[in-house]
Structures are given as structure tokens and as C-alpha cells.
Coordinates of C-alpha atoms in Angstrom, one line a residue:
X181 CA 6.1 29.2 -22.2
X182 CA 4.9 26.1 -23.9
X183 CA 5.4 27.4 -27.5
X184 CA 9.0 28.2 -26.8
X185 CA 9.5 24.8 -25.2
X186 CA 8.1 23.1 -28.3
X187 CA 10.5 25.0 -30.5
X188 CA 13.5 24.1 -28.4
X189 CA 12.4 20.5 -28.4
X190 CA 11.9 20.5 -32.1
X191 CA 15.3 22.2 -32.7
X192 CA 17.0 19.7 -30.4
X193 CA 15.5 16.7 -32.3
X194 CA 16.5 18.2 -35.7
X195 CA 20.1 18.6 -34.4
X196 CA 19.9 15.0 -33.1
X197 CA 20.6 16.4 -29.6
X198 CA 18.4 13.9 -27.8
X199 CA 19.8 14.9 -24.4
X200 CA 18.9 18.6 -24.9
X201 CA 15.4 17.6 -26.0
X202 CA 14.9 15.5 -22.9
X203 CA 16.4 18.1 -20.5
X204 CA 14.2 20.9 -22.0
X205 CA 11.1 19.0 -21.2
X206 CA 12.3 17.9 -17.7
X207 CA 13.1 21.5 -16.9
X208 CA 9.8 22.7 -18.1
X209 CA 7.9 20.1 -16.1
X210 CA 9.8 21.1 -13.0
X211 CA 9.3 24.9 -13.4
X212 CA 5.7 24.5 -14.3
X213 CA 4.9 23.1 -10.9
X214 CA 4.1 26.6 -9.7
X215 CA 1.3 27.0 -12.2
X216 CA 0.4 23.3 -12.5
X217 CA 1.4 21.5 -15.7
X218 CA -1.1 22.4 -18.5
X219 CA -3.0 19.7 -20.4
X220 CA -1.0 20.7 -23.5
X221 CA 2.2 19.4 -21.8
X222 CA 1.0 15.8 -21.8
X223 CA 1.7 15.1 -25.5
X224 CA 5.2 16.5 -25.2
X225 CA 5.9 14.3 -22.1
X226 CA 4.5 11.3 -23.9
X227 CA 6.6 12.0 -27.0
X228 CA 9.8 12.5 -24.9
X229 CA 9.1 9.2 -23.1
X230 CA 8.8 7.4 -26.4
X231 CA 12.0 9.1 -27.6
X232 CA 14.2 7.8 -24.9
X233 CA 12.5 4.4 -24.4
X234 CA 14.7 2.5 -22.0
X235 CA 17.9 4.3 -22.8
X236 CA 18.0 6.3 -19.5
X237 CA 16.1 4.8 -16.6
X238 CA 16.3 7.9 -14.4
X239 CA 15.0 10.2 -17.1
X240 CA 12.2 7.8 -18.0
X241 CA 11.1 7.5 -14.3
X242 CA 11.1 11.3 -13.9
X243 CA 9.2 11.8 -17.1
X244 CA 6.7 9.2 -16.0
X245 CA 6.3 11.0 -12.7
X246 CA 5.7 14.3 -14.3
X247 CA 3.3 12.8 -16.8
X248 CA 1.3 11.4 -13.8
X249 CA 1.3 14.9 -12.2
X250 CA 0.2 16.5 -15.5
X251 CA -2.6 14.0 -15.9
X252 CA -3.7 14.5 -12.3
X253 CA -3.9 18.2 -12.6
X254 CA -5.8 17.9 -15.9
X255 CA -8.5 15.7 -14.3
X256 CA -7.3 12.4 -15.7
X257 CA -7.0 10.7 -12.3
X258 CA -7.1 7.0 -13.5
X259 CA -4.3 7.6 -15.9
X260 CA -2.3 9.6 -13.4
X261 CA -2.3 6.7 -10.9
X262 CA -1.4 4.3 -13.7
X263 CA 1.6 6.5 -14.7
X264 CA 2.7 6.9 -11.0
X265 CA 2.6 3.1 -10.4
X266 CA 4.6 2.4 -13.6
X267 CA 7.2 5.0 -12.5
X268 CA 7.5 3.4 -9.0
X269 CA 7.7 -0.1 -10.5
X270 CA 10.4 0.9 -12.9
X271 CA 12.4 2.8 -10.2
X272 CA 12.4 -0.3 -8.0
X273 CA 14.4 -2.2 -10.6
X274 CA 17.2 0.3 -10.7
X275 CA 19.4 2.4 -8.5
X276 CA 17.8 5.8 -9.0
X277 CA 16.9 6.5 -5.4
X278 CA 15.9 10.2 -5.9
X279 CA 13.6 9.2 -8.8
X280 CA 12.0 6.5 -6.7
X281 CA 11.4 8.9 -3.9
X282 CA 9.7 11.4 -6.2
X283 CA 7.6 8.6 -7.8
X284 CA 6.5 7.4 -4.4
X285 CA 5.4 10.9 -3.4
X286 CA 3.3 11.2 -6.5
X287 CA 1.9 7.7 -6.1
X288 CA 1.1 8.4 -2.4
X289 CA -0.7 11.6 -3.4
X290 CA -2.8 9.8 -6.0
X291 CA -3.8 7.1 -3.6
X292 CA -4.7 9.8 -1.1
X293 CA -6.9 11.6 -3.6
X294 CA -8.7 8.4 -4.3
X295 CA -9.4 7.7 -0.6
X296 CA -6.9 4.7 -0.5
X297 CA -5.4 5.8 2.8
X298 CA -3.5 2.6 3.6
X299 CA -1.8 2.5 0.2
X300 CA -1.0 6.2 0.5
X301 CA 0.6 5.9 4.0
X302 CA 2.6 2.9 2.8
X303 CA 4.0 5.0 -0.1
X304 CA 4.8 7.9 2.1
X305 CA 6.4 5.7 4.8
X306 CA 8.7 4.0 2.2
X307 CA 9.6 7.4 0.8
X308 CA 10.5 8.7 4.3
X309 CA 12.8 5.7 4.9
X310 CA 14.6 6.3 1.6
X311 CA 14.8 10.1 2.1
X312 CA 16.3 9.7 5.5
X313 CA 18.9 7.3 4.1
X314 CA 19.7 9.6 1.1
X315 CA 19.6 12.8 3.0
X316 CA 17.2 14.4 0.5
X317 CA 15.3 16.7 2.9
X318 CA 12.9 17.9 0.2
X319 CA 11.6 14.3 -0.3
X320 CA 11.6 13.9 3.5
X321 CA 9.4 16.9 3.9
X322 CA 7.1 15.7 1.2
X323 CA 6.7 12.3 2.8
X324 CA 6.0 13.7 6.2
X325 CA 3.6 16.3 4.8
X326 CA 1.8 13.7 2.7
X327 CA 1.3 11.6 5.8
X328 CA -0.2 14.7 7.5
X329 CA -2.7 15.0 4.6
X330 CA -3.8 11.4 5.0
X331 CA -4.1 11.7 8.8
X332 CA -6.1 14.9 8.4
X333 CA -8.6 13.1 6.2
X334 CA -8.8 10.3 8.8
X335 CA -9.7 12.9 11.5
X336 CA -6.4 12.5 13.4
X337 CA -5.9 16.2 13.5
X338 CA -3.3 16.3 16.3
X339 CA -0.9 14.0 14.5
X340 CA -1.6 15.8 11.2
X341 CA -0.7 19.2 12.8
X342 CA 2.6 17.7 14.0
X343 CA 3.3 16.4 10.5
X344 CA 2.7 19.7 8.9
X345 CA 4.8 21.5 11.6
X346 CA 7.7 19.2 11.0
X347 CA 7.4 19.3 7.2
X348 CA 7.2 23.1 7.2
X349 CA 10.3 23.3 9.4
X350 CA 12.3 21.1 7.0
X351 CA 11.1 23.1 4.0
X352 CA 12.0 26.4 5.6
X353 CA 15.5 25.1 6.5
X354 CA 16.3 24.3 2.9
X355 CA 14.7 27.4 1.5
X356 CA 11.7 25.7 -0.1
X357 CA 9.3 28.6 0.5
X358 CA 6.7 27.2 -2.0
X359 CA 6.3 24.1 0.2
X360 CA 6.2 26.3 3.4
X361 CA 3.2 28.0 1.9
X362 CA 1.6 24.7 1.1
X363 CA 2.0 23.3 4.6
X364 CA 0.9 26.6 6.1
X365 CA -2.3 26.4 4.0
X366 CA -3.0 22.9 5.2
X367 CA -2.4 24.0 8.8
X368 CA -5.2 26.5 8.1
X369 CA -7.5 23.8 6.9
X370 CA -6.9 21.8 10.1
X371 CA -7.7 24.9 12.2
X372 CA -10.9 25.4 10.2
X373 CA -11.9 21.8 10.8
X374 CA -11.4 22.4 14.6
X375 CA -13.6 25.4 14.4
X376 CA -10.6 27.8 15.0
X377 CA -11.7 30.2 12.2
X378 CA -9.5 33.2 13.1
X379 CA -6.4 31.0 13.3
X380 CA -7.3 29.4 9.9
X381 CA -7.7 32.8 8.3
X382 CA -4.3 33.9 9.6
X383 CA -2.7 30.8 8.1
X384 CA -4.4 31.4 4.8
X385 CA -3.3 35.1 4.7
X386 CA 0.3 34.2 5.6
X387 CA 0.4 31.5 2.9
X388 CA -1.2 33.8 0.3
X389 CA 1.3 36.6 1.0
X390 CA 4.2 34.2 0.7
X391 CA 2.8 32.6 -2.5
X392 CA 2.4 36.0 -4.1
X393 CA 6.0 36.9 -3.3
X394 CA 7.1 33.7 -5.1
X395 CA 4.9 34.4 -8.1
X396 CA 2.8 31.3 -7.3
X397 CA -0.5 32.6 -8.4
X398 CA -2.3 29.2 -8.2
X399 CA -1.4 28.7 -4.5
X400 CA -2.5 32.3 -3.9
X401 CA -5.8 31.5 -5.5
X402 CA -6.2 28.4 -3.3
X403 CA -5.5 30.5 -0.2
X404 CA -8.0 33.1 -1.3
X405 CA -10.7 30.4 -1.8
X406 CA -10.0 28.9 1.6
X407 CA -10.1 32.3 3.2
X408 CA -13.4 32.9 1.5
X409 CA -14.9 29.7 3.0
X410 CA -13.7 30.7 6.4
X411 CA -15.1 34.2 6.2
X412 CA -18.5 32.8 5.1
X413 CA -18.4 30.5 8.2
X414 CA -18.0 33.7 10.3
X415 CA -21.0 35.2 8.6
X416 CA -18.9 37.8 6.6
X417 CA -20.6 37.0 3.3
X418 CA -19.5 40.1 1.4
X419 CA -15.9 39.7 2.3
X420 CA -16.1 36.0 1.4
X421 CA -17.7 36.7 -1.9
X422 CA -14.9 39.2 -2.8
X423 CA -12.3 36.5 -2.1
X424 CA -14.2 34.0 -4.2
X425 CA -14.3 36.4 -7.2
X426 CA -10.6 37.2 -6.9
X427 CA -9.6 33.5 -6.6
X428 CA -11.9 32.7 -9.5
X429 CA -10.4 35.4 -11.7
X430 CA -6.8 34.1 -11.1
X431 CA -7.9 30.5 -11.7
X432 CA -9.6 31.5 -15.0
X433 CA -6.4 33.3 -16.2
X434 CA -4.4 30.1 -15.4
X435 CA -7.0 27.8 -17.0
X436 CA -7.3 25.5 -14.0
X437 CA -10.7 24.0 -14.6
X438 CA -11.0 21.9 -11.4
X439 CA -10.3 25.0 -9.3
X440 CA -12.7 27.1 -11.2
X441 CA -15.4 24.5 -10.8
X442 CA -14.9 24.2 -7.1
X443 CA -15.0 28.0 -6.6
X444 CA -18.2 28.2 -8.6
X445 CA -19.8 25.6 -6.4
X446 CA -18.7 27.4 -3.3
X447 CA -19.8 30.8 -4.6
X448 CA -23.1 29.3 -5.6
X449 CA -23.6 28.2 -2.0
X450 CA -23.2 31.8 -0.9
X451 CA -25.7 33.0 -3.5
X452 CA -28.2 30.4 -2.0
X453 CA -27.6 31.8 1.5
X454 CA -28.4 35.3 0.1
X455 CA -31.5 33.9 -1.6
X456 CA -30.0 34.8 -5.0
X457 CA -31.3 31.6 -6.7
X458 CA -30.8 32.6 -10.4
X459 CA -27.1 33.5 -9.7
X460 CA -26.6 30.2 -7.9
X461 CA -28.1 28.2 -10.8
X462 CA -25.7 30.0 -13.2
X463 CA -22.8 29.0 -11.0
X464 CA -23.9 25.3 -10.8
X465 CA -24.5 25.2 -14.6
X466 CA -21.0 26.4 -15.4
X467 CA -19.4 24.1 -12.8
X468 CA -21.4 21.3 -14.3
X469 CA -20.1 22.1 -17.8
X470 CA -16.5 22.2 -16.5
X471 CA -17.0 18.8 -14.8
X472 CA -18.3 17.5 -18.2
X473 CA -15.0 18.6 -19.8
X474 CA -13.0 17.0 -16.9
X475 CA -15.0 13.8 -17.0
X476 CA -16.1 14.1 -13.4
X477 CA -19.4 12.2 -13.5
X478 CA -19.8 12.1 -9.8
X479 CA -19.4 15.9 -9.6
X480 CA -22.0 16.3 -12.4
X481 CA -24.5 14.2 -10.5
X482 CA -24.1 16.3 -7.3
X483 CA -24.5 19.6 -9.2
X484 CA -27.6 18.3 -11.1
X485 CA -29.2 17.5 -7.7
X486 CA -28.4 21.0 -6.4
X487 CA -29.7 22.7 -9.5
X488 CA -32.8 20.6 -9.4
X489 CA -33.5 21.7 -5.8
X490 CA -33.1 25.4 -6.8
X491 CA -35.3 24.9 -9.9
X492 CA -38.1 23.5 -7.6
X493 CA -37.8 26.6 -5.4
X494 CA -38.6 28.7 -8.5
X495 CA -41.4 26.3 -9.4
X496 CA -39.7 25.2 -12.6
X497 CA -40.7 21.6 -11.9
X498 CA -40.2 20.0 -15.3
X499 CA -36.7 21.3 -15.5
X500 CA -36.1 20.2 -11.9
X501 CA -37.4 16.7 -12.6
X502 CA -35.1 16.4 -15.7
X503 CA -32.1 17.3 -13.5
X504 CA -33.1 14.6 -10.9
X505 CA -33.6 12.0 -13.5
X506 CA -30.2 12.7 -15.1
X507 CA -28.5 12.7 -11.8
X508 CA -30.1 9.3 -11.0
X509 CA -29.0 7.9 -14.3
X510 CA -25.4 9.0 -13.7
X511 CA -25.5 7.6 -10.1
X512 CA -26.6 4.2 -11.5
X513 CA -23.9 4.2 -14.1
X514 CA -21.2 4.9 -11.4
X515 CA -22.6 2.2 -9.2
X516 CA -22.5 -0.3 -12.1
X517 CA -18.8 0.6 -12.7
X518 CA -18.0 -0.1 -9.1
X519 CA -19.6 -3.6 -9.1

């Protein structure tokens, strides 16, 4: 737990055991991958980076990579990319191959999330070359799986399927069951995109069962949310809503705001399909507040538009107009930032 980690870190510093202090944070960052690093871990990572400065390049690169991951999962995407790029640049100047591979995976993931497909593929390709040379199969699976995610986004589903199949086989061979669940989930997404809903549900159920056995509650929540969407596509709204509520409950316990917001948006859509307008508005309002906390202006604008449309249906025209105007203002601000 974070409180225990802070105490270990403090005791190590008091004893001038700098190596123990650094290793405690590295271990925590690694083990917290299952639940995603909390926002509160960011100051500790920053302090540890400052502590070691340039004394140990490999530690510095690993800390920078974990800091990028923590920022990403806390919604600070711009800073996450900056940290990943710094880690890669630092790793290129040394001989820490494993650290460079991990930094490239994080950098590629950030580029993919931002829609920079060419940059993402370049990072994953470089990581694959390094991983094949070093024999690190975990990094190899990550690079191949990362490429699959990009290809899926580009609509090249056949090649994406092949990437996920290969990455899952590598992960299974080295006993990395968490990654197996991840790639199985993404295979489900591809099935869903191809309209193969039953196959998608089967993948989500398998990945959820595996994630629960590993104690990976966040991945289980992701699988539940995906299964809910697939069930809704089949017209099984009650079953889908049940999965949404269960996934939302887990996400609230873990405090993952991005996941909660997305689940609220999806659940709101089901409420709209059921003509439950007031419940849908409540979902969008809470999701909007979460996006405010995360700094997701684009997400806020989209939700304002949806809420405005529902308010018009209830003839609350002044409130609807206020939503539209605010959404338009945010849209103009975003456009100005892009110019």
C-alpha cells in the first residue's frame, strides 16, 4: 500500500540507504501495474528521480518510464508523453537495453493513444528489433501486441489479429498470464468490430475469468465493460446494464476516474435507449465532472452536447442552450490550441 511504501522510503532516506529507497519505489511501481499506478505515486516517483539524479542511468530511465505510465493513467497525457520521450532519449545514450525496450513500449503506447500511428509503429518496430536481439520475450510480446493495437485502429483487422495471436502465445509461454488476458481482451474487441458478437463475448469472459484469478480487478472491470457493450449490441439491455454496474463498482473502488467516466457514458447510452432520460442526464453530468477533474476538455464538450440534446427532449430549452454554448466555447478553445 502507498502509506507503507512512503514509510519504507522515508526510513531508507533517514538511514542514508539510497539504494533501498530507490528499489522500494521501483518495486511498488512494478507491482502496481495490476491496479494502475495511483496519482499519489507521482510525487514519490518525482522525488526518487531527483534523489538519484544522474547517478544510475538504468534506474533513472526506469523511474522515468514508470512516471510516464503513472501520468498517463492519471489523465496527464501530455506530461506522460514528455516523460516517455525523455526516458527513451536518455536510454539511447547508454547501454541499458532492457530499460530502452520498456521506454520504447511506453512511448509507442503514448503515441498510439494520441493517434500518432507512424510514430507508434516506429517505436514498436525498434523495440521488437532490440527484444529479439536481447532475448527478452516479454518486451517482444509487448512490441508485437502494440503493433496489433495500432493496426486495429487503422482498420487492418487481419494483421492485428495475427499480432495479438503471436503476442498471446509468447506471453503464455513465459507465464505472463496478465498479458494473456490483455491480448485476449483485444482479440474480443476485433471480433466485435467485425460484427462477431458471440466470439467477442467469449473472449471477454475468458479474459475476465483469468484476470479475476490473478487478482487483476481493473482488467476484470475492463472485460465486464466490454461485455456489457457487446450484450447491448445483441439487444440484451438488462444483462448489459448489469455488467456496466458491476464494472462501475469495481472502478469506483479502485478510483480509476477515466474508466468510471467511460462506463457512465456507456450506461447513459443504454438509459437513452430505454427512454430513461433523467438517468441518462445524471450519468452524463457525473462523467462531465470526472472529465473536468481529468482535464479532458474534448470529452467535456461531447458530454455537454449529449446533455443538451436530452434537455431539449424534456423541453428544458434554456438549460439545453447553455450546454450547447459551453460546448461551442470549448470547441473553439481546442481549435485555437491546435492552430
